[in-house]
Tab-separated table of N, CA and C in Angstrom:
chain	number	residue	atom	x	y	z
D	465	UNK	N	142.008	137.946	71.423
D	465	UNK	CA	143.254	138.102	71.231
D	465	UNK	C	143.877	137.455	73.340
D	466	UNK	N	144.868	137.101	71.907
D	466	UNK	CA	146.248	136.524	73.487
D	466	UNK	C	147.599	137.741	73.727
D	467	UNK	N	147.132	137.901	75.698
D	467	UNK	CA	148.157	138.576	75.698
D	467	UNK	C	148.852	137.864	77.014
D	468	UNK	N	149.972	137.657	76.590
D	468	UNK	CA	151.000	137.030	77.903
D	468	UNK	C	152.676	137.740	77.126
D	469	UNK	N	153.421	138.017	78.954
D	469	UNK	CA	154.719	138.163	78.873
D	469	UNK	C	155.863	137.570	80.064
D	470	UNK	N	156.543	137.146	79.172
D	470	UNK	CA	157.737	136.421	80.442
D	470	UNK	C	158.360	137.422	80.433
D	471	UNK	N	158.936	137.216	82.039
D	471	UNK	CA	159.648	138.218	82.848
D	471	UNK	C	161.199	137.458	83.696
D	472	UNK	N	162.103	137.716	83.552
D	472	UNK	CA	163.237	137.380	84.467
D	472	UNK	C	163.015	137.489	85.794
D	473	UNK	N	163.847	137.260	86.518
D	473	UNK	CA	163.675	136.626	87.639
D	473	UNK	C	163.623	138.447	88.407
D	474	UNK	N	164.359	139.209	87.923
D	474	UNK	CA	164.299	140.810	88.564
D	474	UNK	C	162.299	141.463	87.931
D	475	UNK	N	162.010	141.067	86.445
D	475	UNK	CA	160.536	141.506	85.846
D	475	UNK	C	161.143	141.799	84.909
D	476	UNK	N	162.319	141.955	84.241
D	476	UNK	CA	162.307	142.555	82.630
D	476	UNK	C	161.579	141.328	81.315
D	477	UNK	N	161.374	142.176	80.777
D	477	UNK	CA	160.293	141.890	80.214
D	477	UNK	C	161.393	140.952	78.906
D	478	UNK	N	160.968	139.376	78.611
D	478	UNK	CA	162.105	138.658	77.873
D	478	UNK	C	161.167	137.985	76.724
D	479	UNK	N	159.799	137.803	76.170
D	479	UNK	CA	159.252	137.584	75.384
D	479	UNK	C	157.877	137.996	75.873
D	480	UNK	N	156.789	137.980	74.161
D	480	UNK	CA	155.783	138.448	75.067
D	480	UNK	C	154.856	138.509	73.748
D	481	UNK	N	153.512	137.879	73.629
D	481	UNK	CA	152.838	137.734	72.660
D	481	UNK	C	151.603	138.767	72.777
D	482	UNK	N	151.137	139.342	71.744
D	482	UNK	CA	149.963	140.400	71.779
D	482	UNK	C	150.719	141.702	73.091
D	483	UNK	N	150.029	142.597	73.797
D	483	UNK	CA	150.119	143.608	74.880
D	483	UNK	C	150.674	142.911	75.825
D	484	UNK	N	152.368	143.120	75.821
D	484	UNK	CA	152.661	142.783	77.320
D	484	UNK	C	152.244	143.667	78.362
D	485	UNK	N	151.343	145.012	78.086
D	485	UNK	CA	151.222	145.570	79.253
D	485	UNK	C	149.766	145.996	79.810
D	486	UNK	N	148.853	144.269	78.584
D	486	UNK	CA	147.317	144.553	78.970
D	486	UNK	C	147.640	144.153	80.516
D	487	UNK	N	146.193	144.990	81.142
D	487	UNK	CA	146.166	144.390	82.249
D	487	UNK	C	145.057	144.223	82.491
D	488	UNK	N	144.679	143.094	83.797
D	488	UNK	CA	144.467	141.864	83.620
D	488	UNK	C	144.233	141.222	85.263
D	489	UNK	N	142.802	140.170	85.194
D	489	UNK	CA	142.995	139.668	86.744
D	489	UNK	C	143.738	138.625	86.849
D	490	UNK	N	143.616	137.992	88.438
D	490	UNK	CA	144.075	136.326	88.629
D	490	UNK	C	143.261	135.256	88.568
D	491	UNK	N	141.520	136.055	88.575
D	491	UNK	CA	140.663	134.751	88.545
D	491	UNK	C	141.157	133.522	89.723
D	492	UNK	N	140.713	132.996	88.234
D	492	UNK	CA	141.264	131.460	87.952
D	492	UNK	C	142.002	130.564	88.434
D	493	UNK	N	143.032	131.059	88.007
D	493	UNK	CA	144.292	130.500	87.804
D	493	UNK	C	144.809	130.973	89.458
D	494	UNK	N	144.142	131.857	90.290
D	494	UNK	CA	145.029	131.678	91.634
D	494	UNK	C	144.338	130.398	92.563
D	495	UNK	N	143.366	130.108	92.190
D	495	UNK	CA	142.519	129.127	92.899
D	495	UNK	C	143.749	128.379	93.137
D	496	UNK	N	144.398	127.272	92.552
D	496	UNK	CA	145.750	126.403	93.345
D	496	UNK	C	146.591	126.946	94.371
D	497	UNK	N	146.929	127.812	93.647
D	497	UNK	CA	148.267	128.643	95.025
D	497	UNK	C	146.505	128.736	96.026
D	498	UNK	N	145.507	129.455	95.779
D	498	UNK	CA	144.566	129.432	97.414
D	498	UNK	C	144.671	128.026	98.144
D	499	UNK	N	144.552	126.765	97.443
D	499	UNK	CA	143.593	125.764	97.948
D	499	UNK	C	145.526	125.259	98.575
D	500	UNK	N	146.244	125.660	97.875
D	500	UNK	CA	147.895	124.599	98.579
D	500	UNK	C	148.179	125.658	100.085
D	501	UNK	N	147.229	126.856	100.565
D	501	UNK	CA	147.713	126.905	101.214
D	501	UNK	C	146.437	125.983	102.801
D	502	UNK	N	146.119	125.395	101.987
D	502	UNK	CA	145.117	124.536	102.692
D	502	UNK	C	145.571	123.561	103.820
D	503	UNK	N	146.356	122.384	101.798
D	503	UNK	CA	147.410	121.897	102.399
D	503	UNK	C	148.055	122.341	103.535
D	504	UNK	N	149.086	123.392	102.801
D	504	UNK	CA	150.328	123.395	104.325
D	504	UNK	C	149.771	123.725	105.147
D	505	UNK	N	148.736	123.891	105.832
D	505	UNK	CA	148.054	124.680	107.358
D	505	UNK	C	147.358	123.110	107.723
D	506	UNK	N	147.357	122.924	106.668
D	506	UNK	CA	147.029	121.113	107.431
D	506	UNK	C	145.051	121.167	107.242
D	507	UNK	N	144.582	121.836	106.739
D	507	UNK	CA	143.121	121.988	106.377
D	507	UNK	C	142.401	120.469	105.854
D	508	UNK	N	143.008	120.307	104.591
D	508	UNK	CA	142.772	118.913	104.006
D	508	UNK	C	142.595	117.457	105.237
D	509	UNK	N	144.063	117.991	105.976
D	509	UNK	CA	144.207	116.279	106.390
D	509	UNK	C	143.040	116.362	107.182
D	510	UNK	N	142.714	117.726	108.951
D	510	UNK	CA	142.337	117.475	109.138
D	510	UNK	C	140.499	117.315	109.118
D	511	UNK	N	140.709	117.351	108.033
D	511	UNK	CA	138.852	116.961	107.685
D	511	UNK	C	138.828	116.688	106.872
D	512	UNK	N	140.178	115.536	106.231
D	512	UNK	CA	139.937	114.415	105.465
D	512	UNK	C	139.331	114.589	104.474
D	513	UNK	N	140.012	115.661	103.315
D	513	UNK	CA	138.745	116.219	102.032
D	513	UNK	C	140.035	115.454	101.523
D	514	UNK	N	138.310	114.629	100.430
D	514	UNK	CA	138.765	113.604	99.179
D	514	UNK	C	139.193	114.732	97.918
D	515	UNK	N	139.480	113.563	97.088
D	515	UNK	CA	139.972	113.944	95.933
D	515	UNK	C	139.159	114.736	95.176
D	516	UNK	N	138.270	114.617	94.925
D	516	UNK	CA	137.110	115.128	94.455
D	516	UNK	C	136.246	116.611	95.201
D	517	UNK	N	135.932	116.635	96.710
D	517	UNK	CA	136.334	117.512	97.463
D	517	UNK	C	137.387	118.663	97.351
D	518	UNK	N	138.885	117.991	97.362
D	518	UNK	CA	140.006	119.433	97.077
D	518	UNK	C	139.743	119.553	95.115
D	519	UNK	N	139.098	118.788	94.394
D	519	UNK	CA	138.877	119.955	92.875
D	519	UNK	C	137.822	120.273	93.206
D	520	UNK	N	137.284	120.187	93.551
D	520	UNK	CA	135.405	120.958	93.733
D	520	UNK	C	136.435	122.472	94.479
D	521	UNK	N	136.926	122.805	95.451
D	521	UNK	CA	137.356	123.651	95.996
D	521	UNK	C	138.706	123.938	94.899
D	522	UNK	N	139.270	123.764	94.008
D	522	UNK	CA	140.238	124.220	93.576
D	522	UNK	C	139.878	124.954	92.221
D	523	UNK	N	139.390	124.110	91.781
D	523	UNK	CA	138.758	124.474	90.280
D	523	UNK	C	137.165	125.067	90.100
D	524	UNK	N	137.211	125.943	88.956
D	524	UNK	CA	135.715	126.386	89.013
D	524	UNK	C	134.910	125.674	87.682
D	525	UNK	N	133.750	124.980	88.837
D	525	UNK	CA	132.588	125.190	88.176
D	525	UNK	C	131.306	124.963	87.237
D	526	UNK	N	130.933	124.455	87.424
D	526	UNK	CA	129.709	125.471	86.002
D	526	UNK	C	128.054	124.747	87.166
D	527	UNK	N	128.907	124.352	88.443
D	527	UNK	CA	127.294	124.771	89.552
D	527	UNK	C	126.271	123.222	88.979
D	528	UNK	N	126.497	122.114	88.509
D	528	UNK	CA	126.008	121.173	88.501
D	528	UNK	C	125.254	120.079	90.090
D	529	UNK	N	124.873	120.009	89.929
D	529	UNK	CA	124.262	118.865	91.455
D	529	UNK	C	125.299	118.515	91.777
D	530	UNK	N	126.123	117.617	90.946
D	530	UNK	CA	127.114	117.133	92.073
D	530	UNK	C	128.113	118.269	92.039
D	531	UNK	N	128.423	119.488	91.312
D	531	UNK	CA	129.067	120.239	92.483
D	531	UNK	C	127.978	120.511	94.082
D	532	UNK	N	127.660	121.164	93.786
D	532	UNK	CA	126.627	121.824	94.673
D	532	UNK	C	126.288	120.499	95.890
D	533	UNK	N	126.408	119.631	95.826
D	533	UNK	CA	126.654	118.272	97.043
D	533	UNK	C	127.927	118.127	97.830
D	534	UNK	N	128.602	118.220	96.406
D	534	UNK	CA	130.365	118.419	97.228
D	534	UNK	C	130.295	119.611	97.918
D	535	UNK	N	130.639	120.546	97.419
D	535	UNK	CA	129.925	122.214	98.125
D	535	UNK	C	129.693	121.979	99.969
D	536	UNK	N	127.791	121.325	99.240
D	536	UNK	CA	127.288	121.490	100.879
D	536	UNK	C	127.998	119.881	102.002
D	537	UNK	N	128.844	119.157	101.071
D	537	UNK	CA	128.867	118.002	102.006
D	537	UNK	C	130.520	119.251	102.688
D	538	UNK	N	131.334	119.543	102.345
D	538	UNK	CA	132.569	120.245	102.308
D	538	UNK	C	132.159	121.404	103.479
D	539	UNK	N	131.280	122.291	103.370
D	539	UNK	CA	130.821	122.464	104.560
D	539	UNK	C	129.994	122.776	105.684
D	540	UNK	N	128.776	121.635	105.442
D	540	UNK	CA	128.715	120.571	106.915
D	540	UNK	C	129.551	120.681	107.614
D	541	UNK	N	130.839	119.806	106.847
D	541	UNK	CA	132.085	118.950	107.326
D	541	UNK	C	132.731	120.462	108.530
D	542	UNK	N	132.632	121.247	107.532
D	542	UNK	CA	133.591	122.699	108.560
D	542	UNK	C	132.859	122.743	108.903
D	543	UNK	N	131.364	122.663	109.051
D	543	UNK	CA	130.616	123.882	110.777
D	543	UNK	C	130.005	125.242	110.319
D	544	UNK	N	130.113	124.675	108.919
D	544	UNK	CA	129.230	126.553	107.723
D	544	UNK	C	128.409	125.765	107.288
D	545	UNK	N	127.547	127.610	106.473
D	545	UNK	CA	126.480	126.796	106.012
D	545	UNK	C	126.651	127.444	104.601
D	546	UNK	N	125.442	127.588	103.395
D	546	UNK	CA	125.925	128.148	102.050
D	546	UNK	C	125.646	129.654	103.256
D	547	UNK	N	124.872	130.057	104.484
D	547	UNK	CA	124.736	131.125	104.170
D	547	UNK	C	126.027	132.499	104.402
D	548	UNK	N	126.810	131.204	104.692
D	548	UNK	CA	128.397	131.602	105.175
D	548	UNK	C	128.911	131.662	104.487
D	549	UNK	N	128.646	131.611	102.846
D	549	UNK	CA	129.753	132.168	101.419
D	549	UNK	C	129.531	133.791	100.791
D	550	UNK	N	130.076	134.407	101.170
D	550	UNK	CA	130.093	135.369	100.571
D	550	UNK	C	130.105	135.428	98.679
D	551	UNK	N	130.788	134.918	97.813
D	551	UNK	CA	130.506	134.205	96.862
D	551	UNK	C	130.383	134.907	95.602
D	552	UNK	N	128.721	134.239	96.168
D	552	UNK	CA	127.069	134.131	95.256
D	552	UNK	C	127.267	133.413	94.252
D	553	UNK	N	126.305	133.693	93.525
D	553	UNK	CA	126.301	131.866	92.185
D	553	UNK	C	125.728	132.067	91.635
D	554	UNK	N	125.668	131.470	89.781
D	554	UNK	CA	124.664	131.654	88.976
D	554	UNK	C	124.508	130.720	88.691
D	555	UNK	N	123.010	131.140	88.000
D	555	UNK	CA	123.027	129.277	86.855
D	555	UNK	C	124.162	127.872	86.322
D	556	UNK	N	123.730	127.200	87.264
D	556	UNK	CA	124.666	126.265	86.248
D	556	UNK	C	125.393	126.286	84.516
D	557	UNK	N	125.586	125.863	83.979
D	557	UNK	CA	125.788	126.164	82.109
D	557	UNK	C	124.902	124.511	81.998
D	558	UNK	N	124.829	123.709	82.242
D	558	UNK	CA	124.385	122.535	81.547
D	558	UNK	C	122.421	123.013	81.527
D	559	UNK	N	121.948	123.275	80.224
D	559	UNK	CA	120.907	123.759	79.944
D	559	UNK	C	119.733	123.170	81.029
D	560	UNK	N	119.996	121.502	81.271
D	560	UNK	CA	119.330	120.667	82.046
D	560	UNK	C	118.870	121.221	83.357
D	561	UNK	N	120.845	120.822	83.831
D	561	UNK	CA	120.535	121.719	85.342
D	561	UNK	C	120.485	123.220	86.067
D	562	UNK	N	120.703	124.032	84.556
D	562	UNK	CA	119.706	125.390	84.779
D	562	UNK	C	118.276	124.872	85.336
D	563	UNK	N	117.663	124.536	83.896
D	563	UNK	CA	116.189	124.337	84.407
D	563	UNK	C	115.781	123.920	85.107
D	564	UNK	N	116.763	123.001	86.531
D	564	UNK	CA	116.379	122.680	87.418
D	564	UNK	C	116.114	123.773	88.671
D	565	UNK	N	117.726	124.351	88.504
D	565	UNK	CA	117.938	125.571	89.043
D	565	UNK	C	116.815	126.570	89.349
D	566	UNK	N	115.993	126.276	88.108
D	566	UNK	CA	114.950	127.500	88.527
D	566	UNK	C	113.771	126.715	88.668
D	567	UNK	N	113.621	125.643	88.229
D	567	UNK	CA	112.571	124.999	88.641
D	567	UNK	C	112.330	124.937	89.941
D	568	UNK	N	113.701	124.546	90.968
D	568	UNK	CA	113.179	125.238	92.709
D	568	UNK	C	113.212	126.453	92.648
D	569	UNK	N	113.982	127.221	91.667
D	569	UNK	CA	113.438	129.295	92.596
D	569	UNK	C	114.794	129.747	92.951
D	570	UNK	N	115.523	128.708	92.603
D	570	UNK	CA	117.174	129.300	92.672
D	570	UNK	C	117.318	130.616	92.646
D	571	UNK	N	117.651	131.694	93.011
D	571	UNK	CA	117.652	133.065	92.572
D	571	UNK	C	119.432	132.973	92.293
D	572	UNK	N	120.010	133.686	90.785
D	572	UNK	CA	121.129	133.817	90.654
D	572	UNK	C	121.706	135.426	91.466
């Protein structure tokens, strides 16, 4: 079921689909706004992040090897490591990448 609500500038409901009072979490849709702070603060320019690096910062991803390598490159550039992350991880969605993930004894 899809739930959506549109409001005017004062917060008055002007259109809806499904239950307009359905509670949900911001999650992935917040990522572009979180990345915007990196642009506005100059972090993107300071660390000279590439478009691919900005993309992996901004989007959800499936933990495939090229995603992991990009994130490791970003962490190295900013002087951090995987141990500094608090977000946790899960096996890749791709079956081959997931098999490799577990073969290397990485535990989610």
